């Protein structure tokens, strides 16, 4: 069976009260439409088409470069049937699966079950039975229990409105029939729209069998119309991700206080304390511990490293057995070898730190190379910027930088160099020697403290 997928995403999303098109609002850092596209891709369709309209430019831009997608413009939102018709030039297989760009969490297995149910040219509807189906289209069945049609809430009689089986909106349709049926749709209904749901009655008339399938969970068919629904689905999605990670062996101290907005790859015996946020691609080795309240974006952390609480790491790598934080910031280009210690209130940017080196307190290390076994004293700053250009600081192996040094780049501290506390190092410090660059201490022998004068 060859499959085409059409995702309807032209709606305005008025109730989001946002200048952003609804389908670009994000769950776990990914646009709603991106979730639907990613799930649809896993069905390996012949063609995947998105019907877009409101905020079209922004939608196209967000997915620029994803060349497997076809785009169909619906300039005016005249209803779901009209939207589907815009995609007709792109559907040529046996079955067309219609999805909504604002229903992000449908399981792949559910869609597969729906497609399996329409094998042989049936029409499939993903329906669900709700305690309160207010607002949704209702599935109307005859005395034998066969589906006859769908009636929209606004067109329903009180008896029809009492039906609890609702239309999720997801349909699997026989492609060969679509063009003819869509041409027959009328908009003489309460909303003055061309309803995709009217395809069901046309199929029944033409003797096409109707199959219905339920999702495993209600949230699979829930859409986003406002910020509250967006937040609700975000929590459900985060819970699902947390459960999957825990089943794969990660220890989350509290699965309701964990946020993953990307991909987390991990080894064994990883533990993550509460309120951490993981973004982009994060890789954690074996025995890695992440303390509470950390944000990690695009980072690699090797085995046995410990990230203490309140750290912010972005585009950085941390070597095996390293200790980071609390309150450390690793900015893009921070590359730490094994056994490195980065302590509190230390910022590292575009700098490599060799194995076993320590920067433990209150420092800024930017545009620098530090060898192995070096110790950078508290309060040390690499002065990398003259207000116009940036320069590098090179620190060798086994260097001891005293507390509160200013290393004025470009500058090199040779292997085994020592610098005195409070030094402003503006020239290279030679290997193996002590360099001190600060005013000499003097004591004035006969100095008297001033005394209060009478007025
Ligand atoms: C639709 C169904 C209803 C179902 C409900 C499930 C119809 C007529 N009704 O109703 O049976 O219970 O979904 O949520 O299909 N869209 C377009 N262009 C349009 C209109 C809509 O692209 O002209 C898109 C929207 O962006 C949205 C989806 O289609 O993603 C559904 O549209 P919406 O207006 O929310 O449909 P409902 O009235 O909720
Ligand atoms: Mg509507």
Tab-separated table of C-alpha atoms and ligand atoms in Angstrom:
chain	number	residue	atom	x	y	z
A	1	UNK	CA	0.000	0.000	0.000
A	2	UNK	CA	1.532	3.329	-0.954
A	3	UNK	CA	0.831	6.199	1.364
A	4	UNK	CA	0.640	9.969	1.111
A	5	UNK	CA	0.410	12.134	4.211
A	6	UNK	CA	-1.266	15.536	4.238
A	7	UNK	CA	-0.873	17.718	7.324
A	8	UNK	CA	-3.389	20.543	7.704
A	9	UNK	CA	-1.627	23.543	9.181
A	10	UNK	CA	-3.261	26.599	7.694
A	11	UNK	CA	-5.347	27.629	10.688
A	12	UNK	CA	-4.764	30.933	12.383
A	13	UNK	CA	-4.799	29.937	16.030
A	14	UNK	CA	-6.656	33.031	17.193
A	15	UNK	CA	-6.865	31.822	20.791
A	16	UNK	CA	-3.077	31.687	21.153
A	17	UNK	CA	-3.099	35.517	21.128
A	18	UNK	CA	0.269	35.405	19.382
A	19	UNK	CA	1.898	36.801	16.269
A	20	UNK	CA	3.497	33.396	15.785
A	21	UNK	CA	1.472	30.958	13.641
A	22	UNK	CA	-0.032	28.332	15.931
A	23	UNK	CA	1.878	25.385	14.461
A	24	UNK	CA	5.193	27.103	15.258
A	25	UNK	CA	4.549	27.187	18.998
A	26	UNK	CA	6.830	24.671	20.615
A	27	UNK	CA	6.639	21.536	22.692
A	28	UNK	CA	9.975	20.341	24.049
A	29	UNK	CA	11.672	23.004	21.966
A	30	UNK	CA	10.240	21.690	18.689
A	31	UNK	CA	7.380	23.326	16.760
A	32	UNK	CA	4.039	21.537	16.974
A	33	UNK	CA	4.177	20.963	13.228
A	34	UNK	CA	7.694	19.525	13.585
A	35	UNK	CA	6.361	16.829	15.914
A	36	UNK	CA	3.680	15.858	13.410
A	37	UNK	CA	6.154	15.874	10.498
A	38	UNK	CA	8.646	13.717	12.421
A	39	UNK	CA	5.983	11.148	13.296
A	40	UNK	CA	4.662	11.146	9.723
A	41	UNK	CA	8.160	10.610	8.323
A	42	UNK	CA	8.431	7.387	10.267
A	43	UNK	CA	5.552	6.037	8.154
A	44	UNK	CA	7.841	6.467	5.113
A	45	UNK	CA	5.146	8.085	2.957
A	46	UNK	CA	5.463	8.432	-0.801
A	47	UNK	CA	4.896	12.162	-0.302
A	48	UNK	CA	4.466	14.316	2.790
A	49	UNK	CA	2.542	17.525	2.120
A	50	UNK	CA	1.854	20.408	4.483
A	51	UNK	CA	-1.105	22.697	3.806
A	52	UNK	CA	-0.090	26.091	5.117
A	53	UNK	CA	-1.711	29.479	5.134
A	54	UNK	CA	-1.714	31.863	8.070
A	55	UNK	CA	1.810	33.131	8.765
A	56	UNK	CA	2.970	31.198	5.723
A	57	UNK	CA	6.387	32.780	5.316
A	58	UNK	CA	7.406	32.001	8.888
A	59	UNK	CA	6.222	28.416	8.525
A	60	UNK	CA	8.167	27.904	5.296
A	61	UNK	CA	11.247	29.470	6.855
A	62	UNK	CA	11.142	27.225	9.918
A	63	UNK	CA	11.266	24.110	7.731
A	64	UNK	CA	13.515	25.481	4.973
A	65	UNK	CA	15.917	22.875	3.682
A	66	UNK	CA	13.686	19.906	4.573
A	67	UNK	CA	13.379	18.904	0.961
A	68	UNK	CA	11.193	15.870	1.459
A	69	UNK	CA	8.254	18.166	2.265
A	70	UNK	CA	5.791	19.448	-0.322
A	71	UNK	CA	3.922	22.646	0.487
A	72	UNK	CA	0.378	23.541	-0.569
A	73	UNK	CA	-0.890	27.030	0.093
A	74	UNK	CA	-4.434	27.514	1.341
A	75	UNK	CA	-4.776	31.261	0.916
A	76	UNK	CA	-8.174	31.458	2.602
A	77	UNK	CA	-9.234	29.146	5.401
A	78	UNK	CA	-12.505	27.797	4.031
A	79	UNK	CA	-12.557	24.590	6.051
A	80	UNK	CA	-10.739	21.287	6.493
A	81	UNK	CA	-12.180	19.846	3.249
A	82	UNK	CA	-11.008	22.858	1.299
A	83	UNK	CA	-7.587	22.584	2.951
A	84	UNK	CA	-7.269	18.930	1.962
A	85	UNK	CA	-8.246	19.818	-1.620
A	86	UNK	CA	-5.216	22.120	-1.861
A	87	UNK	CA	-2.954	19.083	-1.430
A	88	UNK	CA	-4.610	17.039	-4.210
A	89	UNK	CA	-1.818	17.577	-6.760
A	90	UNK	CA	0.593	15.895	-4.323
A	91	UNK	CA	-1.353	12.714	-3.530
A	92	UNK	CA	-1.040	9.835	-5.952
A	93	UNK	CA	-0.725	6.672	-3.876
A	94	UNK	CA	-3.371	4.281	-2.533
A	95	UNK	CA	-4.125	5.916	0.806
A	96	UNK	CA	-4.013	9.512	2.015
A	97	UNK	CA	-3.512	10.021	5.737
A	98	UNK	CA	-4.795	13.403	6.915
A	99	UNK	CA	-3.181	14.777	10.074
A	100	UNK	CA	-3.428	18.126	11.881
A	101	UNK	CA	-0.381	20.297	12.428
A	102	UNK	CA	-1.648	21.269	15.876
A	103	UNK	CA	-2.093	17.714	17.205
A	104	UNK	CA	1.504	16.912	18.106
A	105	UNK	CA	1.590	13.771	20.231
A	106	UNK	CA	-0.143	11.047	18.215
A	107	UNK	CA	1.758	7.778	18.595
A	108	UNK	CA	3.262	6.141	15.542
A	109	UNK	CA	1.693	2.835	16.601
A	110	UNK	CA	-1.756	4.443	16.578
A	111	UNK	CA	-1.315	5.745	13.033
A	112	UNK	CA	-0.028	2.355	11.952
A	113	UNK	CA	-3.102	0.696	13.448
A	114	UNK	CA	-5.354	3.104	11.543
A	115	UNK	CA	-3.534	2.387	8.280
A	116	UNK	CA	-3.701	-1.354	8.886
A	117	UNK	CA	-7.463	-1.022	9.385
A	118	UNK	CA	-8.038	0.552	5.962
A	119	UNK	CA	-6.178	-2.101	4.023
A	120	UNK	CA	-8.177	-2.984	0.908
A	121	UNK	CA	-9.471	0.524	0.234
A	122	UNK	CA	-11.575	1.294	3.309
A	123	UNK	CA	-11.905	4.727	4.868
A	124	UNK	CA	-10.495	4.966	8.376
A	125	UNK	CA	-11.370	7.383	11.157
A	126	UNK	CA	-9.364	7.755	14.337
A	127	UNK	CA	-12.131	8.191	16.899
A	128	UNK	CA	-12.146	8.371	20.653
A	129	UNK	CA	-14.819	8.003	23.283
A	130	UNK	CA	-14.852	10.886	25.743
A	131	UNK	CA	-16.988	11.609	28.800
A	132	UNK	CA	-17.548	15.043	27.356
A	133	UNK	CA	-17.119	15.386	23.599
A	134	UNK	CA	-18.368	18.972	23.461
A	135	UNK	CA	-16.878	20.896	20.562
A	136	UNK	CA	-15.874	17.891	18.501
A	137	UNK	CA	-17.473	16.273	15.492
A	138	UNK	CA	-19.553	13.248	16.569
A	139	UNK	CA	-19.494	9.800	14.990
A	140	UNK	CA	-23.048	8.851	13.986
A	141	UNK	CA	-23.739	5.114	13.656
A	142	UNK	CA	-26.835	3.256	12.436
A	143	UNK	CA	-28.730	0.508	14.242
A	144	UNK	CA	-26.121	-2.064	13.134
A	145	UNK	CA	-23.383	0.074	14.601
A	146	UNK	CA	-21.988	1.093	11.215
A	147	UNK	CA	-20.757	4.642	10.817
A	148	UNK	CA	-23.057	6.678	8.568
A	149	UNK	CA	-21.557	10.153	8.875
A	150	UNK	CA	-19.922	12.731	11.129
A	151	UNK	CA	-21.872	15.676	12.440
A	152	UNK	CA	-20.104	18.788	13.685
A	153	UNK	CA	-21.004	20.185	17.121
A	154	UNK	CA	-22.551	23.292	15.616
A	155	UNK	CA	-24.755	21.268	13.245
A	156	UNK	CA	-25.742	18.567	15.746
A	157	UNK	CA	-29.225	17.826	17.056
A	158	UNK	CA	-29.466	17.338	20.852
A	159	UNK	CA	-29.508	13.534	20.302
A	160	UNK	CA	-26.378	13.725	18.153
A	161	UNK	CA	-24.693	16.043	20.639
A	162	UNK	CA	-25.183	13.339	23.292
A	163	UNK	CA	-22.933	10.936	21.348
A	164	UNK	CA	-19.651	10.385	23.185
A	165	UNK	CA	-17.675	8.987	20.275
A	166	UNK	CA	-15.823	11.899	18.676
A	167	UNK	CA	-13.822	12.507	15.538
A	168	UNK	CA	-10.160	13.158	16.366
A	169	UNK	CA	-9.859	14.615	12.864
A	170	UNK	CA	-7.313	12.056	11.693
A	171	UNK	CA	-8.572	10.251	8.607
A	172	UNK	CA	-7.153	7.584	6.276
A	173	UNK	CA	-8.751	8.036	2.872
A	174	UNK	CA	-8.783	6.105	-0.415
A	175	UNK	CA	-6.793	8.471	-2.640
A	176	UNK	CA	-8.457	7.491	-5.916
A	177	UNK	CA	-11.828	8.714	-4.627
A	178	UNK	CA	-10.621	11.986	-3.147
A	179	UNK	CA	-10.762	14.369	-6.091
A	180	UNK	CA	-14.338	13.399	-6.910
A	181	UNK	CA	-15.559	13.575	-3.321
A	182	UNK	CA	-13.848	16.873	-2.553
A	183	UNK	CA	-15.502	18.420	-5.617
A	184	UNK	CA	-18.864	17.378	-4.174
A	185	UNK	CA	-18.393	19.058	-0.777
A	186	UNK	CA	-20.779	21.893	0.011
A	187	UNK	CA	-20.513	24.604	2.626
A	188	UNK	CA	-24.210	24.834	3.512
A	189	UNK	CA	-23.587	24.226	7.217
A	190	UNK	CA	-23.508	26.218	10.436
A	191	UNK	CA	-19.921	27.397	9.880
A	192	UNK	CA	-20.153	27.989	6.117
A	193	UNK	CA	-17.088	25.765	5.673
A	194	UNK	CA	-16.144	22.846	3.443
A	195	UNK	CA	-15.878	20.019	5.954
A	196	UNK	CA	-13.473	17.109	5.456
A	197	UNK	CA	-15.811	15.230	7.770
A	198	UNK	CA	-18.491	15.221	5.043
A	199	UNK	CA	-16.289	12.785	3.104
A	200	UNK	CA	-17.562	10.017	5.367
A	201	UNK	CA	-21.177	10.273	4.175
A	202	UNK	CA	-19.978	10.319	0.548
A	203	UNK	CA	-17.916	7.184	1.140
A	204	UNK	CA	-20.895	5.396	2.728
A	205	UNK	CA	-23.035	6.387	-0.249
A	206	UNK	CA	-20.415	4.916	-2.573
A	207	UNK	CA	-20.316	1.641	-0.649
A	208	UNK	CA	-16.876	2.173	0.864
A	209	UNK	CA	-16.471	0.434	4.207
A	210	UNK	CA	-15.678	2.645	7.210
A	211	UNK	CA	-13.185	1.466	9.820
A	212	UNK	CA	-12.654	3.155	13.180
A	213	UNK	CA	-9.642	2.897	15.446
A	214	UNK	CA	-9.101	4.435	18.905
A	215	UNK	CA	-5.827	5.871	20.183
A	216	UNK	CA	-4.330	4.198	23.253
A	217	UNK	CA	-4.468	7.472	25.225
A	218	UNK	CA	-6.753	10.492	24.904
A	219	UNK	CA	-3.850	12.928	24.698
A	220	UNK	CA	-2.733	11.427	21.408
A	221	UNK	CA	-5.606	13.206	19.685
A	222	UNK	CA	-5.553	16.401	21.701
A	223	UNK	CA	-4.859	19.586	19.792
A	224	UNK	CA	-3.486	22.943	20.827
A	225	UNK	CA	-5.793	25.935	20.650
A	226	UNK	CA	-4.509	28.009	23.562
A	227	UNK	CA	-1.509	28.379	25.842
A	228	UNK	CA	-3.046	26.206	28.522
A	229	UNK	CA	-3.441	23.263	26.152
A	230	UNK	CA	0.121	23.862	24.941
A	231	UNK	CA	1.412	23.672	28.516
A	232	UNK	CA	-0.693	20.597	29.274
A	233	UNK	CA	0.664	18.696	26.281
A	234	UNK	CA	4.196	19.853	27.113
A	235	UNK	CA	3.871	18.207	30.547
A	236	UNK	CA	2.451	15.007	29.059
A	237	UNK	CA	5.281	14.858	26.545
A	238	UNK	CA	7.906	15.546	29.210
A	239	UNK	CA	6.412	12.828	31.396
A	240	UNK	CA	6.553	10.370	28.485
A	241	UNK	CA	10.201	11.221	27.814
A	242	UNK	CA	11.090	10.911	31.489
A	243	UNK	CA	9.403	7.529	31.721
A	244	UNK	CA	11.271	6.296	28.641
A	245	UNK	CA	14.608	7.464	30.090
A	246	UNK	CA	13.955	5.845	33.436
A	247	UNK	CA	13.033	2.592	31.697
A	248	UNK	CA	16.380	2.879	29.896
A	249	UNK	CA	18.175	3.068	33.246
A	250	UNK	CA	18.599	6.770	34.007
A	251	UNK	CA	17.873	7.834	37.580
A	252	UNK	CA	15.717	10.952	37.675
A	253	UNK	CA	15.253	12.181	41.213
A	254	UNK	CA	11.800	13.458	40.254
A	255	UNK	CA	10.341	12.729	36.845
A	256	UNK	CA	7.952	15.662	37.116
A	257	UNK	CA	10.882	18.061	37.464
A	258	UNK	CA	12.827	17.153	34.345
A	259	UNK	CA	12.799	18.855	30.938
A	260	UNK	CA	14.335	17.520	27.753
A	261	UNK	CA	14.142	19.728	24.681
A	262	UNK	CA	16.187	17.660	22.299
A	263	UNK	CA	18.001	14.344	22.462
A	264	UNK	CA	19.658	12.872	25.529
A	265	UNK	CA	22.065	9.993	24.992
A	266	UNK	CA	23.398	8.286	28.104
A	267	UNK	CA	25.475	5.496	29.550
A	268	UNK	CA	24.792	3.448	32.664
A	269	UNK	CA	24.238	4.702	36.206
A	270	UNK	CA	23.543	8.280	35.236
A	271	UNK	CA	21.696	10.304	37.825
A	272	UNK	CA	19.968	13.628	37.368
A	273	UNK	CA	18.705	15.724	40.246
A	274	UNK	CA	15.632	17.955	40.067
A	275	UNK	CA	14.921	20.954	37.833
A	276	UNK	CA	17.465	20.331	35.116
A	277	UNK	CA	16.889	21.359	31.497
A	278	UNK	CA	18.565	19.503	28.617
A	279	UNK	CA	18.542	21.111	25.187
A	280	UNK	CA	19.842	20.168	21.757
A	281	UNK	CA	22.069	17.103	21.789
A	282	UNK	CA	23.391	16.088	25.168
A	283	UNK	CA	25.545	13.019	25.753
A	284	UNK	CA	26.233	11.742	29.256
A	285	UNK	CA	28.741	8.929	29.836
A	286	UNK	CA	28.607	6.231	32.482
A	287	UNK	CA	28.252	7.275	36.126
A	288	UNK	CA	27.678	10.914	35.313
A	289	UNK	CA	25.901	12.891	38.023
A	290	UNK	CA	24.046	16.099	37.295
A	291	UNK	CA	23.145	18.228	40.316
A	292	UNK	CA	19.935	20.162	40.766
A	293	UNK	CA	19.065	23.204	38.647
A	294	UNK	CA	21.515	22.738	35.793
A	295	UNK	CA	20.971	23.746	32.155
A	296	UNK	CA	22.897	21.721	29.561
A	297	UNK	CA	22.708	22.504	25.860
A	298	UNK	CA	24.696	20.605	23.226
A	299	UNK	CA	27.243	19.153	25.606
A	300	UNK	CA	29.246	15.955	25.933
A	301	UNK	CA	30.071	14.788	29.416
A	302	UNK	CA	32.409	11.843	29.802
A	303	UNK	CA	32.309	9.025	32.353
A	304	UNK	CA	32.345	9.726	36.088
A	305	UNK	CA	32.096	13.504	35.745
A	306	UNK	CA	30.056	15.371	38.328
A	307	UNK	CA	28.190	18.550	37.506
A	308	UNK	CA	27.297	20.167	40.811
A	309	UNK	CA	24.087	22.229	41.186
A	310	UNK	CA	23.348	25.495	39.373
A	311	UNK	CA	25.621	25.114	36.361
A	312	UNK	CA	25.015	26.379	32.842
A	313	UNK	CA	26.801	24.506	30.046
A	314	UNK	CA	26.457	25.210	26.333
A	315	UNK	CA	28.376	23.830	23.323
A	316	UNK	CA	31.000	22.448	25.661
A	317	UNK	CA	32.676	19.149	26.473
A	318	UNK	CA	33.695	17.824	29.860
A	319	UNK	CA	36.294	15.084	30.273
A	320	UNK	CA	36.072	11.958	32.395
A	321	UNK	CA	36.096	12.443	36.145
A	322	UNK	CA	35.898	16.214	35.948
A	323	UNK	CA	34.134	18.231	38.647
A	324	UNK	CA	32.131	21.256	37.598
A	325	UNK	CA	30.451	23.854	39.790
A	326	UNK	CA	28.438	24.596	41.726
A	327	UNK	CA	27.615	27.816	39.872
A	328	UNK	CA	29.932	27.295	36.906
A	329	UNK	CA	29.346	28.486	33.374
A	330	UNK	CA	30.824	26.700	30.379
A	331	UNK	CA	30.231	28.715	27.239
A	332	UNK	CA	30.655	27.657	23.591
A	333	UNK	CA	34.063	26.217	22.865
A	334	UNK	CA	34.893	25.186	26.423
A	335	UNK	CA	36.753	21.890	26.074
A	336	UNK	CA	37.815	20.257	29.278
A	337	UNK	CA	40.082	17.217	29.381
A	338	UNK	CA	39.896	14.490	32.032
A	339	UNK	CA	39.984	15.295	35.718
A	340	UNK	CA	39.524	19.034	35.344
A	341	UNK	CA	38.038	21.025	38.219
A	342	UNK	CA	35.977	24.108	37.418
A	343	UNK	CA	34.633	25.666	40.582
A	344	UNK	CA	32.130	28.267	41.654
A	345	UNK	CA	31.620	31.457	39.681
A	346	UNK	CA	34.033	30.408	36.963
A	347	UNK	CA	33.247	31.198	33.331
A	348	UNK	CA	35.054	29.360	30.541
A	349	UNK	CA	34.684	30.342	26.871
A	350	UNK	CA	36.550	29.146	23.739
A	351	UNK	CA	39.185	27.589	25.934
A	352	UNK	CA	40.730	24.182	26.309
A	353	UNK	CA	41.772	23.041	29.748
A	354	UNK	CA	44.233	20.154	29.980
A	355	UNK	CA	43.902	17.106	32.191
A	356	UNK	CA	43.974	17.624	35.923
A	357	UNK	CA	44.053	21.422	35.707
A	358	UNK	CA	42.001	23.406	38.194
A	359	UNK	CA	40.199	26.722	38.005
A	360	UNK	CA	38.349	26.611	41.247
A	361	UNK	CA	37.110	30.071	42.156
A	362	UNK	CA	35.777	33.288	40.628
A	363	UNK	CA	37.581	33.343	37.290
A	364	UNK	CA	37.097	34.173	33.627
A	365	UNK	CA	38.992	31.967	31.172
A	366	UNK	CA	38.268	33.078	27.596
A	367	UNK	CA	40.192	32.469	24.348
A	368	UNK	CA	42.762	30.430	26.212
A	369	UNK	CA	44.694	27.197	26.174
A	370	UNK	CA	45.660	25.702	29.494
A	371	UNK	CA	47.951	22.684	29.647
A	372	UNK	CA	47.699	19.835	32.114
A	373	UNK	CA	48.284	19.923	35.844
A	374	UNK	CA	48.047	23.697	36.079
A	375	UNK	CA	46.358	25.613	38.863
A	376	UNK	CA	44.690	28.922	38.190
A	377	UNK	CA	44.327	31.016	41.342
A	378	UNK	CA	41.094	32.499	42.565
A	379	UNK	CA	39.919	35.619	40.783
A	380	UNK	CA	42.136	35.197	37.726
A	381	UNK	CA	40.960	36.872	34.533
A	382	UNK	CA	42.195	36.358	30.999
A	383	UNK	CA	42.014	39.870	29.550
A	384	UNK	CA	41.170	38.672	26.058
A	385	UNK	CA	39.559	41.788	24.611
A	386	UNK	CA	41.015	45.233	24.010
A	387	UNK	CA	37.621	46.644	23.096
A	388	UNK	CA	38.114	45.846	19.419
A	389	UNK	CA	39.949	42.540	18.961
A	390	UNK	CA	40.264	39.296	20.889
A	391	UNK	CA	43.566	37.652	21.757
A	392	UNK	CA	44.630	34.293	23.184
A	393	UNK	CA	46.234	33.398	26.451
A	394	UNK	CA	48.442	30.312	26.410
A	395	UNK	CA	49.240	28.640	29.711
A	396	UNK	CA	51.540	25.611	29.716
A	397	UNK	CA	51.662	22.498	31.886
A	398	UNK	CA	52.181	22.625	35.666
A	399	UNK	CA	51.750	26.368	35.774
A	400	UNK	CA	50.747	27.997	39.047
A	401	UNK	CA	48.910	31.264	38.548
A	402	UNK	CA	48.581	33.178	41.826
A	403	UNK	CA	45.292	34.592	42.985
A	404	UNK	CA	43.747	37.621	41.353
A	405	UNK	CA	45.943	37.732	38.273
A	406	UNK	CA	45.122	39.643	35.108
A	407	UNK	CA	46.610	37.806	32.130
A	408	UNK	CA	46.686	40.441	29.387
A	409	UNK	CA	46.473	38.606	26.051
A	410	UNK	CA	48.238	37.876	23.826
A	411	UNK	CA	50.442	36.341	26.479
A	412	UNK	CA	52.101	33.004	27.187
A	413	UNK	CA	52.980	31.429	30.519
A	414	UNK	CA	55.606	28.723	29.976
A	415	UNK	CA	55.570	25.217	31.499
A	416	UNK	CA	56.138	25.269	35.230
A	417	UNK	CA	55.848	29.068	35.466
A	418	UNK	CA	54.583	30.621	38.691
A	419	UNK	CA	53.066	34.076	38.975
A	420	UNK	CA	52.654	36.069	42.157
A	421	UNK	CA	49.228	36.900	43.538
A	422	UNK	CA	47.759	40.142	42.235
A	423	UNK	CA	49.997	40.240	39.163
A	424	UNK	CA	49.062	41.936	35.922
A	425	UNK	CA	50.909	39.723	33.461
A	426	UNK	CA	51.250	41.678	30.234
A	427	UNK	CA	54.454	40.054	28.967
A	428	UNK	CA	55.259	36.383	28.588
A	429	UNK	CA	56.153	34.632	31.839
A	430	UNK	CA	59.070	32.262	31.289
A	431	UNK	CA	58.961	28.560	32.073
A	432	UNK	CA	59.990	27.383	35.503
A	433	UNK	CA	60.404	30.836	37.067
A	434	UNK	CA	58.472	33.110	39.375
A	435	UNK	CA	57.094	36.226	37.724
A	436	UNK	CA	55.606	38.973	39.863
A	437	UNK	CA	54.060	42.057	38.308
A	438	UNK	CA	52.626	44.268	41.006
A	439	UNK	CA	53.626	47.372	42.928
A	440	UNK	CA	56.228	46.662	45.611
A	441	UNK	CA	54.923	46.765	49.167
A	442	UNK	CA	56.268	49.654	51.244
A	443	UNK	CA	55.892	50.485	54.911
A	444	UNK	CA	56.245	54.148	56.042
A	445	UNK	CA	57.971	54.022	59.385
A	446	UNK	CA	56.917	57.402	60.865
A	447	UNK	CA	53.441	57.602	59.404
A	448	UNK	CA	50.701	58.832	61.789
A	449	UNK	CA	46.989	58.354	61.399
A	450	UNK	CA	45.166	61.662	60.912
A	451	UNK	CA	43.250	62.900	63.974
A	452	UNK	CA	39.918	64.759	64.003
A	453	UNK	CA	40.416	68.524	63.806
A	454	UNK	CA	38.419	70.985	65.951
A	455	UNK	CA	36.165	73.308	63.899
B	1	LIG	C1	-12.256	19.465	13.198
B	1	LIG	C2	-13.271	18.446	12.687
B	1	LIG	C3	-14.013	17.845	13.887
B	1	LIG	C4	-13.025	17.238	14.856
B	1	LIG	C5	-11.995	18.257	15.267
B	1	LIG	C6	-10.902	17.590	16.065
B	1	LIG	C7	-14.018	19.262	10.524
B	1	LIG	C8	-15.063	19.959	9.779
B	1	LIG	N1	-14.210	19.102	11.820
B	1	LIG	O1	-13.009	20.503	13.788
B	1	LIG	O2	-14.917	16.843	13.432
B	1	LIG	O3	-13.700	16.733	15.995
B	1	LIG	O4	-11.368	18.854	14.112
B	1	LIG	O5	-10.073	18.542	16.612
B	1	LIG	O6	-13.029	18.834	9.937
B	1	LIG	N2	-7.404	23.894	8.995
B	1	LIG	C9	-6.843	24.343	7.818
B	1	LIG	N3	-7.598	25.080	6.963
B	1	LIG	C10	-8.886	25.367	7.201
B	1	LIG	C11	-9.463	24.900	8.407
B	1	LIG	C12	-8.691	24.163	9.262
B	1	LIG	O7	-5.659	24.099	7.558
B	1	LIG	O8	-9.506	26.021	6.368
B	1	LIG	C13	-6.597	23.098	9.910
B	1	LIG	C14	-6.355	23.811	11.222
B	1	LIG	O9	-5.147	24.527	11.196
B	1	LIG	C15	-6.291	22.670	12.205
B	1	LIG	C16	-7.159	21.600	11.585
B	1	LIG	O10	-7.275	21.931	10.220
B	1	LIG	O11	-4.986	22.141	12.304
B	1	LIG	C17	-8.524	21.517	12.231
B	1	LIG	O12	-9.184	22.748	12.102
B	1	LIG	P1	-10.151	23.288	13.191
B	1	LIG	O13	-10.740	24.556	12.734
B	1	LIG	O14	-9.495	23.270	14.514
B	1	LIG	O15	-11.276	22.175	13.151
B	1	LIG	P2	-12.411	21.948	14.202
B	1	LIG	O16	-13.478	22.940	13.975
B	1	LIG	O17	-11.828	21.838	15.540
B	2	LIG	MG1	-12.666	25.074	14.166
